[in-house]
Amino acid sequence: MHERSARDWIWVGLLGCLQLLPIFAIFLNSVAVDWAGTILPDGYTLAHVQNILKDPRFLQSIQNSLIVGFGSLLVTPFIVVPAILVAHCYFPTLDKYLAALVILPYAVPGIVLALGLLRIYSGNYGIVLNGSPWILIFGYMPLAAPLYYVPIKNNLRALRVTELFEAGRLLGASDALILWRVVLPCVRQGLIIGLVMNFTLAISDFVYANLLVGGHFPTLQIFMGVLNGGSGRKLSVLITTYFVVIFVATAIVVWVTSRRSEA
Amino acid sequence: MSYVEIRELTKKFDTTTVFENINLDVDEGKICVLVGPSGCGKTTLLRAVAGLTHPDSGVIRLDQRDVTKVEAKNRGVGMVFQHYALFPNMTVEQNLAFGLEQKKLPRPEIRKKVDGVIELMGLGPRAKARPAALSGGQKQRVALARALVLEPKLLLLDEPLSALDAQIRKRLRDELKRLQHDVGFTAIFVTHDQEEALMLGDQVAIMQAGRFVQIGAPAEIYNRPANLAVANFVGDFNIFDPATVERLFGVAAQTSSWAVRPEAIDISPADRKASANGGAVETEVTVMAVQILGAMVRHYTRAQDVMIKVDLLNKPDQRLFQIGEKARISIARNAIAEMNE
Ligand SMILES: Nc1ncnc2c1ncn2[C@@H]1O[C@H](COP(=O)(O)OP(=O)(O)O)[C@@H](O)[C@H]1O
Ligand SMILES: [Mg+2]
């Protein structure tokens, strides 16, 4: 492989700094006393942070967001990933329809999808999830499907699954065992990407959360929406918190997933 | 009774018949090489023997046991695939242990067998590597080891060397021969490379459009091809149809064609007197091109309007012919294979 030189590292470092700059600025703003007309704030204070920590709506919204985020992770991959694997391994002819189906939620306007979800989950079909976090967890599923599909499919394409199954059969292993012991570990990277993006989607969505549950179940994004137009400092605290949550959660997902497949 | 017996085996996919009522016998401890053009049904036959596809009719017996309806994993058959089919997420050791684990063998025994086969195949330095870090030759060695470690009654190899470059291919081929000598496995080996077939096979079965056109020892296949297609496969024979035979060599009343190997033809300067060998046929030729093929020097000669290939051994003192030079060729009668079709 290509050796990384010091110059490569400098470039990566510079780009990294550039990308972190806005986040850092938001963070500075959240702890600034006053910040106008100067490069750096006039002074620093934790007053806004304390202020918002006292707001019960804040903690509630973080809790709600985490429920939706992890709830989505507990449901979506268990339905979407097996579907992707089975389609790839056993129904290659149907797989191209799945590829189209999976991007459909992004092709229709958000409002159409939201209204459709509301119709489905408001009792017309015997399922009532209205106003509960469940409607978000299940509502994000079609949106998350391509986030799993694309990276996992990329991993799968590099495998000759039929041959692996056949090799397995001659060695005394069932297809299910090969799926579990070989195929799944081989798509681990795609799976991690899917999980991280699924979580990020669930945590950072405003449109669907607002349309589907709104004030019944205020998530961090909805609370941000409420604060928008108010204090810029408070909003900065929220956004900083949001980034921290995303960062920690992503780290957890990556850590858990890579640990499981080492075993 | 043979060790492997394939009797009246038929396999169809919908309307296309891949092969019909074919028979094959392989003796214990021997390598049978299956050769034939692409699409003639070699892989399908191998997969039927492995239990990966089900024949429509016929019987497959392995070591006196009818395995036609037996599940793949219970047949005692190992297979090496053209593209290795190694488990990419497992190290070499883990790949080798996988089949033994499925047999629920005790850990220490698995360890012992894996170590044994790693030693046998010289994979020691790569034991902890994953397939992606291995060269093609190493991958195929692991695939072979993974099949051998289960001590299969029969080893099936589907063009195992064709994805490798020529040098590695030759080395692995020699290694396979040595291994077969040391371990004594029975194998059916598919290839479309004639050199590989003749060198590896104790028995060579030539397949064409779903049937065997000739089954025999390599020497027999090489020297006495059953038909023109076999002749073309085992080397570039010179083929003379009956009319040409009469025109060039003055031998009339032939009904079959002659096939003559390039190295079986003697070539001498045109002014040399006709050889005393009574049985030989002779004709005048003009040398059109000379090509060094390594151990052989090929002369493309022309007799009237017929191209004749003549090979000479590339010895230091060999007199090579010049382009445009007139020469005389002679063919001993026992170098001529007569064949129809
Ligand atoms: N699964 C299948 N479905 C339909 N036809 C097949 C299938 N597998 C092989 N065939 C056909 O059977 C014939 C023999 O194929 P194969 O055994 O792969 O040939 P070879 O290995 O000698 O190249 C080919 O004509 C091929 O198209
Ligand atoms: Mg084939």
XYZ file of C-alpha atoms and ligand atoms in Angstrom:
632
model
C 0.000 0.000 0.000
C 0.959 3.620 -0.486
C 3.061 5.013 2.347
C 1.584 8.109 3.951
C 4.057 10.942 3.970
C 4.183 13.912 6.354
C 2.718 16.055 3.607
C -0.360 13.822 3.359
C -0.872 14.158 7.086
C -0.619 17.945 6.911
C -3.309 18.017 4.237
C -5.598 15.735 6.209
C -4.981 17.817 9.326
C -5.752 21.071 7.534
C -8.957 19.708 6.050
C -9.961 18.326 9.437
C -9.407 21.708 11.085
C -11.391 23.411 8.386
C -14.326 21.090 8.965
C -14.158 21.408 12.733
C -13.961 25.200 12.631
C -17.720 25.915 12.461
C -18.413 23.433 15.242
C -15.741 25.070 17.356
C -17.170 28.505 16.629
C -20.615 27.364 17.719
C -19.098 25.970 20.860
C -17.316 29.283 21.538
C -20.556 31.130 20.984
C -22.269 28.909 23.545
C -19.795 29.932 26.232
C -19.302 33.550 25.162
C -20.221 36.521 27.286
C -20.443 38.813 24.355
C -19.174 38.249 20.846
C -19.469 40.981 18.302
C -16.916 42.814 16.212
C -13.960 40.771 17.468
C -12.291 37.594 16.359
C -12.641 35.950 19.741
C -15.354 36.535 22.360
C -14.831 39.247 25.003
C -15.168 36.767 27.826
C -16.349 33.284 28.692
C -19.192 32.096 30.862
C -21.098 28.909 31.547
C -24.256 30.879 32.277
C -26.057 29.792 29.097
C -25.171 26.190 29.725
C -26.451 26.358 33.297
C -29.457 28.232 32.089
C -30.447 25.581 29.624
C -29.632 22.732 31.947
C -32.300 24.138 34.263
C -34.833 23.937 31.470
C -36.683 20.600 31.877
C -37.641 20.678 28.189
C -33.955 20.371 27.314
C -33.255 17.138 29.172
C -36.587 15.741 28.043
C -35.756 16.454 24.416
C -32.363 14.787 24.683
C -33.958 11.763 26.257
C -36.605 11.640 23.514
C -33.987 11.890 20.799
C -31.966 9.076 22.313
C -35.085 6.909 22.580
C -35.847 7.462 18.912
C -32.194 7.026 17.872
C -31.504 3.793 19.726
C -35.061 2.570 19.204
C -34.485 2.900 15.493
C -31.215 0.950 15.822
C -32.983 -1.800 17.751
C -35.620 -2.275 15.088
C -34.476 -1.156 11.646
C -31.326 -3.236 11.027
C -33.075 -6.430 12.108
C -35.642 -5.982 9.386
C -33.638 -4.224 6.670
C -30.323 -6.122 6.776
C -31.790 -9.657 6.493
C -33.913 -8.409 3.599
C -30.815 -7.079 1.814
C -28.853 -10.298 2.394
C -31.659 -12.626 1.356
C -32.408 -10.608 -1.776
C -28.750 -10.601 -2.750
C -28.125 -14.293 -2.073
C -31.354 -15.940 -3.128
C -33.323 -13.557 -5.336
C -30.789 -11.775 -7.538
C -33.493 -11.160 -10.146
C -35.684 -9.350 -7.619
C -32.722 -7.469 -6.203
C -32.828 -4.776 -8.870
C -36.391 -3.947 -7.838
C -35.231 -3.709 -4.254
C -32.543 -1.254 -5.349
C -35.224 0.980 -6.850
C -37.671 0.483 -3.991
C -35.124 1.424 -1.427
C -34.501 4.922 -2.810
C -38.209 5.613 -3.318
C -38.632 7.404 0.066
C -36.125 9.971 -1.140
C -37.853 10.398 -4.467
C -41.242 11.386 -3.029
C -41.645 14.713 -1.237
C -41.332 14.505 2.542
C -44.859 15.730 3.121
C -46.307 12.907 1.016
C -44.350 10.317 2.958
C -45.324 11.878 6.274
C -49.032 11.974 5.395
C -48.834 8.395 4.141
C -47.202 7.272 7.360
C -49.851 9.116 9.361
C -52.610 7.350 7.429
C -51.027 3.935 7.920
C -50.327 4.354 11.589
C -53.446 6.183 12.704
C -55.714 3.176 12.884
C -56.842 2.824 9.268
C -55.047 -0.514 9.095
C -55.442 -1.529 12.693
C -52.099 -0.062 13.758
C -52.139 2.993 16.018
C -48.744 4.549 16.612
C -49.835 8.180 16.394
C -48.087 10.613 18.696
C -45.779 7.949 20.140
C -42.063 7.553 19.422
C -42.918 4.330 17.577
C -44.264 6.209 14.623
C -40.859 7.859 14.273
C -38.965 4.613 14.753
C -41.011 2.904 12.050
C -41.247 6.057 9.958
C -37.462 6.292 9.748
C -37.193 2.695 8.596
C -37.855 3.327 4.891
C -35.580 6.369 5.061
C -32.815 4.340 6.657
C -33.122 1.414 4.233
C -30.876 2.920 1.519
C -28.365 3.921 4.196
C -27.889 0.210 4.849
C -28.514 -0.970 1.338
C -25.832 0.992 -0.491
C -22.791 0.280 1.725
C -23.759 -3.343 2.471
C -24.430 -4.004 -1.178
C -20.969 -2.636 -1.969
C -19.437 -5.176 0.398
C -21.604 -7.979 -0.970
C -20.586 -7.319 -4.533
C -17.003 -8.157 -3.614
C -18.102 -11.600 -2.379
C -19.042 -14.659 -4.407
C -21.823 -15.677 -2.088
C -23.041 -18.658 -4.092
C -19.570 -20.142 -4.119
C -19.155 -19.458 -0.408
C -22.419 -21.270 0.311
C -21.310 -24.200 -1.814
C -17.886 -24.352 -0.234
C -19.666 -24.252 3.125
C -22.019 -27.047 2.169
C -19.128 -29.312 1.256
C -17.485 -28.508 4.569
C -20.655 -29.418 6.429
C -22.042 -25.946 7.134
C -25.603 -24.810 6.470
C -26.308 -21.669 4.448
C -27.513 -19.989 7.629
C -24.195 -20.668 9.322
C -22.269 -19.285 6.352
C -24.473 -16.196 6.398
C -23.750 -15.725 10.085
C -20.084 -16.693 10.196
C -18.891 -15.464 6.809
C -21.244 -13.149 4.925
C -22.260 -10.962 7.860
C -18.678 -10.394 9.072
C -17.705 -9.554 5.501
C -20.309 -6.799 5.300
C -19.411 -5.496 8.753
C -17.990 -2.278 7.396
C -21.163 -1.526 5.425
C -23.240 -2.448 8.430
C -21.373 0.010 10.656
C -21.819 2.769 8.117
C -25.517 1.926 7.947
C -25.925 1.938 11.707
C -24.138 5.255 12.140
C -26.120 6.912 9.370
C -29.365 5.419 10.646
C -28.682 6.856 14.094
C -27.680 10.219 12.713
C -30.818 10.307 10.593
C -33.027 9.558 13.589
C -31.298 12.098 15.826
C -31.071 14.946 13.358
C -34.402 14.755 11.569
C -36.689 17.718 12.049
C -39.157 17.468 9.157
C -40.712 14.105 9.971
C -40.487 14.531 13.722
C -42.327 17.820 13.427
C -45.005 16.453 11.077
C -45.519 13.092 12.750
C -45.317 13.792 16.475
C -44.599 17.495 16.888
C -45.205 18.658 20.434
C -46.361 15.240 21.687
C -42.860 13.965 21.739
C -40.414 16.860 21.382
C -37.022 15.643 20.221
C -33.822 17.670 20.390
C -34.455 18.972 16.866
C -37.985 20.042 17.689
C -36.745 21.800 20.815
C -34.123 23.554 18.691
C -36.930 24.629 16.388
C -38.778 26.046 19.357
C -35.693 27.974 20.497
C -34.915 29.196 17.007
C -35.491 32.904 16.800
C -34.838 33.232 20.503
C -31.446 33.365 22.108
C -28.597 32.534 19.745
C -26.452 31.514 22.698
C -28.979 28.970 23.907
C -29.221 27.523 20.427
C -25.439 27.254 20.294
C -25.492 25.236 23.504
C -28.092 22.941 21.958
C -26.158 22.457 18.756
C -22.964 21.730 20.650
C -24.843 19.181 22.729
C -26.266 17.666 19.573
C -22.795 17.200 18.099
C -21.532 15.651 21.310
C -24.457 13.220 21.383
C -23.902 12.240 17.757
C -20.182 11.828 18.308
C -20.543 9.682 21.424
C -23.302 7.568 19.933
C -21.324 7.005 16.746
C -18.304 5.968 18.763
C -20.454 3.514 20.731
C -21.958 1.996 17.580
C -18.546 1.580 15.968
C -17.061 0.128 19.125
C -19.884 -2.335 19.737
C -20.048 -3.516 16.164
C -16.339 -4.025 15.715
C -16.101 -5.833 19.058
C -18.868 -8.275 18.231
C -17.313 -9.429 14.995
C -13.881 -9.885 16.556
C -15.339 -12.546 18.832
C -15.737 -52.460 -9.292
C -14.142 -49.037 -9.442
C -13.732 -46.664 -6.570
C -15.741 -43.952 -8.291
C -18.463 -45.113 -10.626
C -20.653 -42.817 -12.654
C -23.364 -44.741 -14.444
C -25.798 -43.507 -17.079
C -25.800 -40.034 -15.552
C -28.113 -37.467 -17.137
C -28.520 -33.805 -16.289
C -30.896 -31.345 -17.918
C -31.617 -27.710 -17.268
C -35.173 -27.127 -18.426
C -34.923 -27.988 -22.087
C -31.153 -28.111 -22.517
C -29.469 -31.421 -21.884
C -26.020 -30.898 -20.428
C -25.080 -34.575 -20.580
C -26.971 -37.785 -21.137
C -26.203 -41.329 -19.969
C -22.532 -40.770 -19.353
C -20.258 -43.255 -17.635
C -16.944 -42.758 -15.906
C -14.763 -44.898 -13.656
C -11.928 -43.700 -11.476
C -9.655 -46.022 -9.531
C -8.644 -45.385 -5.959
C -5.604 -43.148 -5.553
C -5.708 -41.956 -9.166
C -6.280 -38.592 -10.762
C -8.807 -38.508 -13.541
C -8.521 -35.358 -15.619
C -11.644 -34.097 -17.347
C -10.926 -31.938 -20.341
C -13.073 -30.356 -22.967
C -14.121 -27.057 -24.445
C -15.923 -24.496 -22.332
C -19.610 -25.222 -21.906
C -19.376 -28.969 -22.551
C -20.611 -29.832 -19.064
C -17.456 -30.422 -16.999
C -18.472 -28.195 -14.114
C -21.989 -29.572 -14.087
C -20.667 -33.133 -13.887
C -18.347 -32.185 -11.046
C -21.163 -30.459 -9.197
C -23.367 -33.513 -9.620
C -20.649 -35.688 -8.104
C -20.229 -33.192 -5.259
C -23.955 -33.109 -4.570
C -24.319 -29.424 -5.418
C -26.693 -30.190 -8.259
C -29.028 -33.136 -8.692
C -28.833 -35.338 -11.775
C -32.091 -36.254 -13.483
C -31.185 -39.900 -13.669
C -28.256 -42.240 -13.227
C -26.141 -43.399 -10.338
C -23.008 -42.100 -8.644
C -21.184 -44.647 -6.491
C -18.275 -43.752 -4.286
C -16.329 -46.479 -2.536
C -19.120 -49.043 -3.057
C -21.765 -46.681 -1.725
C -24.567 -45.158 -3.784
C -24.309 -41.440 -3.015
C -26.645 -40.173 -5.735
C -29.200 -38.913 -3.222
C -26.828 -38.218 -0.339
C -26.438 -34.635 0.871
C -23.236 -32.887 -0.207
C -21.768 -32.717 3.277
C -22.235 -36.445 3.871
C -20.605 -37.644 0.677
C -17.039 -37.378 1.822
C -16.250 -35.275 -1.219
C -13.988 -32.227 -1.131
C -13.963 -29.531 -3.760
C -11.526 -26.865 -4.851
C -13.106 -24.006 -6.748
C -11.585 -22.001 -9.565
C -11.875 -18.799 -7.560
C -10.799 -20.406 -4.278
C -14.023 -19.645 -2.353
C -12.039 -19.033 0.818
C -13.806 -17.338 3.703
C -12.422 -13.785 3.487
C -13.046 -12.915 7.120
C -11.100 -15.876 8.474
C -7.384 -16.440 8.708
C -5.733 -19.344 6.896
C -5.881 -21.417 10.082
C -9.532 -20.596 10.665
C -10.381 -21.493 7.087
C -8.659 -24.842 7.519
C -10.304 -25.530 10.868
C -13.799 -24.629 9.689
C -14.741 -28.004 8.215
C -13.287 -29.882 11.171
C -15.302 -27.704 13.555
C -18.470 -28.637 11.692
C -17.600 -32.266 12.367
C -17.487 -31.404 16.074
C -14.003 -32.816 16.517
C -12.275 -32.044 19.812
C -10.153 -28.875 19.821
C -6.745 -30.552 20.204
C -7.465 -32.877 17.323
C -8.500 -29.981 15.097
C -5.299 -28.179 16.077
C -3.225 -31.207 15.201
C -4.830 -31.755 11.820
C -4.654 -28.072 10.890
C -0.994 -27.912 11.856
C -0.378 -31.066 9.845
C -1.916 -29.730 6.647
C -0.244 -26.336 7.091
C 3.063 -28.160 7.259
C 2.196 -30.375 4.298
C 1.309 -27.395 2.103
C 4.121 -25.171 3.343
C 1.680 -22.541 4.580
C 3.383 -22.024 7.940
C 4.474 -18.404 7.440
C 0.973 -17.408 6.271
C -1.061 -19.281 8.891
C -2.349 -16.097 10.538
C -2.931 -14.190 7.300
C -6.328 -13.510 5.803
C -7.040 -14.522 2.186
C -6.825 -10.935 0.941
C -3.165 -10.844 1.973
C -2.285 -14.005 0.028
C -1.106 -14.404 -3.549
C -3.239 -16.386 -5.970
C -1.042 -19.452 -5.645
C -1.148 -19.296 -1.875
C -4.921 -18.914 -1.922
C -5.299 -21.979 -4.075
C -2.965 -23.883 -1.781
C -5.154 -22.941 1.173
C -8.258 -24.019 -0.757
C -6.608 -27.347 -1.499
C -5.532 -27.717 2.122
C -9.035 -26.900 3.322
C -10.417 -29.760 1.247
C -7.595 -32.196 2.066
C -7.702 -31.671 5.825
C -11.092 -33.396 5.918
C -9.512 -36.443 4.275
C -12.174 -36.709 1.570
C -12.748 -39.952 -0.264
C -12.741 -37.971 -3.459
C -11.299 -34.582 -4.298
C -12.879 -32.499 -7.042
C -10.929 -29.676 -8.617
C -12.663 -27.335 -11.058
C -10.008 -25.569 -13.121
C -8.118 -24.786 -9.935
C -5.066 -23.412 -11.691
C -6.597 -21.445 -14.527
C -6.771 -18.153 -12.620
C -3.032 -18.273 -11.928
C -0.174 -17.083 -14.080
C 1.858 -19.599 -16.021
C 4.796 -19.958 -13.670
C 2.761 -20.429 -10.483
C 0.514 -22.740 -12.403
C 3.372 -24.996 -13.335
C 4.731 -25.032 -9.811
C 1.370 -25.818 -8.268
C 0.784 -28.513 -10.840
C 4.041 -30.227 -9.900
C 3.197 -29.815 -6.249
C -0.199 -31.384 -6.786
C 1.421 -34.375 -8.434
C 3.849 -34.753 -5.544
C 1.044 -34.367 -3.035
C -1.005 -37.002 -4.738
C 1.992 -39.297 -4.579
C 2.520 -38.600 -0.854
C -1.078 -38.473 0.344
C -2.602 -40.775 -2.237
C -5.918 -39.036 -2.753
C -8.364 -39.820 -5.518
C -9.323 -36.848 -7.628
C -11.296 -35.629 -10.592
C -9.536 -32.629 -12.020
C -11.109 -30.337 -14.583
C -8.946 -28.312 -16.914
C -8.892 -27.031 -20.437
C -5.112 -27.046 -20.585
C -3.793 -30.063 -22.463
C -0.340 -29.958 -20.910
C -1.903 -29.953 -17.445
C -4.185 -32.815 -18.424
C -1.454 -35.011 -19.817
C 0.937 -34.303 -16.987
C -1.454 -34.680 -14.033
C -3.799 -37.359 -15.193
C -3.435 -41.054 -14.539
C -6.444 -41.116 -16.769
C -7.690 -38.439 -19.143
C -11.350 -38.169 -20.123
C -12.098 -35.964 -23.068
C -15.546 -34.468 -22.999
C -17.374 -32.874 -25.845
C -20.903 -31.529 -25.916
C -21.944 -33.611 -22.936
C -20.292 -36.921 -23.773
C -16.933 -38.561 -23.437
C -15.264 -38.990 -26.778
C -12.202 -40.714 -25.388
C -11.076 -41.968 -21.999
C -7.600 -43.336 -21.589
C -4.083 -43.012 -20.275
C -2.288 -39.797 -21.268
C 0.069 -41.594 -23.642
C -2.854 -43.246 -25.376
C -4.717 -39.957 -25.754
C -1.584 -38.254 -27.007
C -0.541 -40.868 -29.495
C -3.876 -42.274 -30.599
C -6.506 -39.548 -30.484
C -9.917 -41.038 -31.188
C -11.072 -38.266 -33.479
C -10.053 -34.977 -34.984
C -11.399 -32.942 -32.087
C -9.292 -34.905 -29.628
C -6.323 -34.577 -31.948
C -6.808 -30.831 -32.060
C -7.060 -30.674 -28.318
C -3.943 -32.662 -27.454
C -1.678 -30.802 -29.748
C -1.578 -29.227 -33.127
C -1.678 -32.236 -35.332
C -1.217 -31.935 -39.050
C -4.446 -33.222 -40.522
C -4.510 -34.590 -44.063
C -7.830 -35.527 -45.622
C -7.905 -38.565 -47.953
C -7.601 -36.512 -51.126
C -4.578 -34.642 -49.780
C -2.968 -37.898 -48.707
C -3.219 -39.183 -52.220
C -1.990 -35.936 -53.763
C 1.033 -35.452 -51.465
C 2.113 -38.937 -50.618
C 0.639 -40.950 -53.443
C -1.210 -43.269 -51.100
C -4.576 -43.925 -52.685
C -7.862 -45.466 -51.630
C -7.935 -43.887 -48.217
C -11.254 -43.380 -46.457
C -9.956 -41.825 -43.257
C -7.909 -38.704 -42.595
C -4.368 -38.804 -41.316
C -3.274 -37.001 -38.192
C 0.457 -36.548 -37.726
C 2.172 -34.747 -34.871
C 4.657 -32.029 -35.941
C 7.493 -33.667 -34.003
C 6.851 -37.036 -35.646
C 7.834 -35.696 -39.046
C 11.430 -35.951 -40.233
C 12.756 -33.133 -42.327
C 15.929 -33.271 -44.338
C 17.569 -31.194 -47.044
C 15.985 -31.718 -50.460
C 19.164 -33.124 -52.013
C 19.445 -35.886 -49.408
C 18.455 -39.239 -50.828
C 15.086 -40.660 -49.880
C 15.277 -42.580 -46.634
C 15.595 -46.320 -46.779
C 12.740 -46.708 -44.322
C 10.332 -48.627 -46.491
C 7.155 -47.802 -44.632
C 7.642 -44.049 -44.607
C 5.873 -41.669 -46.947
C 7.658 -38.628 -48.321
C 7.047 -35.373 -50.055
C 8.856 -32.210 -51.134
C 8.238 -29.012 -49.170
C 9.324 -25.383 -49.032
C 10.132 -23.851 -45.653
C 7.923 -20.792 -45.189
C 8.702 -19.695 -41.620
C 10.805 -20.801 -38.652
C 9.763 -20.133 -35.070
C 11.603 -20.935 -31.830
C 9.088 -22.372 -29.321
C 11.549 -23.035 -26.525
C 12.543 -26.681 -26.550
C 11.175 -27.011 -30.065
C 11.794 -25.192 -33.294
C 8.731 -25.088 -35.455
C 9.046 -25.040 -39.215
C 6.026 -24.021 -41.208
C 6.476 -25.736 -44.533
C 4.367 -25.893 -47.646
C 3.841 -28.887 -49.869
C 1.954 -27.765 -52.973
C -0.863 -25.782 -51.304
C -0.838 -27.619 -47.974
C 0.731 -26.172 -44.814
C 2.638 -28.731 -42.770
C 4.041 -28.033 -39.316
C 7.324 -29.755 -38.512
C 9.008 -29.543 -35.110
C 12.695 -30.151 -34.473
C 14.288 -30.430 -31.062
C 16.180 -27.222 -30.310
C 19.605 -28.812 -29.775
C 22.773 -26.734 -30.125
C 23.966 -28.729 -33.119
C 20.573 -28.864 -34.797
C 20.668 -27.732 -38.381
C 17.812 -25.255 -38.789
C 16.279 -24.669 -42.180
C 16.199 -21.314 -43.891
C 13.108 -19.565 -45.105
C 12.533 -20.428 -48.737
C 14.736 -23.495 -48.540
C 13.558 -26.640 -50.301
C 13.371 -29.690 -48.090
C 12.056 -33.211 -47.963
C 9.795 -34.519 -45.214
C 9.163 -38.102 -44.341
C 6.565 -39.612 -42.071
C 6.922 -43.085 -40.582
C 3.787 -45.195 -40.930
C 3.505 -45.735 -37.188
C 3.432 -41.967 -36.652
C 0.186 -41.702 -38.568
C -3.091 -41.795 -36.672
C -5.970 -42.566 -38.963
C -9.286 -41.152 -37.971
C -12.741 -40.367 -39.220
C -14.971 -37.291 -38.791
N -27.648 -23.415 -13.535
C -27.737 -23.575 -14.870
N -28.903 -23.315 -15.514
C -29.012 -23.485 -16.841
N -28.018 -23.927 -17.636
C -26.836 -24.195 -17.063
C -26.633 -24.045 -15.651
N -25.351 -24.395 -15.364
C -24.799 -24.748 -16.540
N -25.668 -24.642 -17.555
C -25.417 -24.966 -18.960
O -24.853 -26.255 -19.027
C -23.827 -26.298 -19.984
C -22.551 -26.829 -19.355
O -22.038 -25.891 -18.452
P -20.752 -26.180 -17.584
O -20.943 -27.490 -16.896
O -20.522 -25.008 -16.730
O -19.631 -26.298 -18.679
P -18.045 -26.282 -18.526
O -17.717 -26.325 -17.066
O -17.577 -27.469 -19.274
O -17.578 -25.020 -19.164
C -23.672 -24.904 -20.541
O -24.322 -24.866 -21.788
C -24.376 -24.036 -19.552
O -24.979 -22.944 -20.195
Mg -16.603 -24.917 -15.919
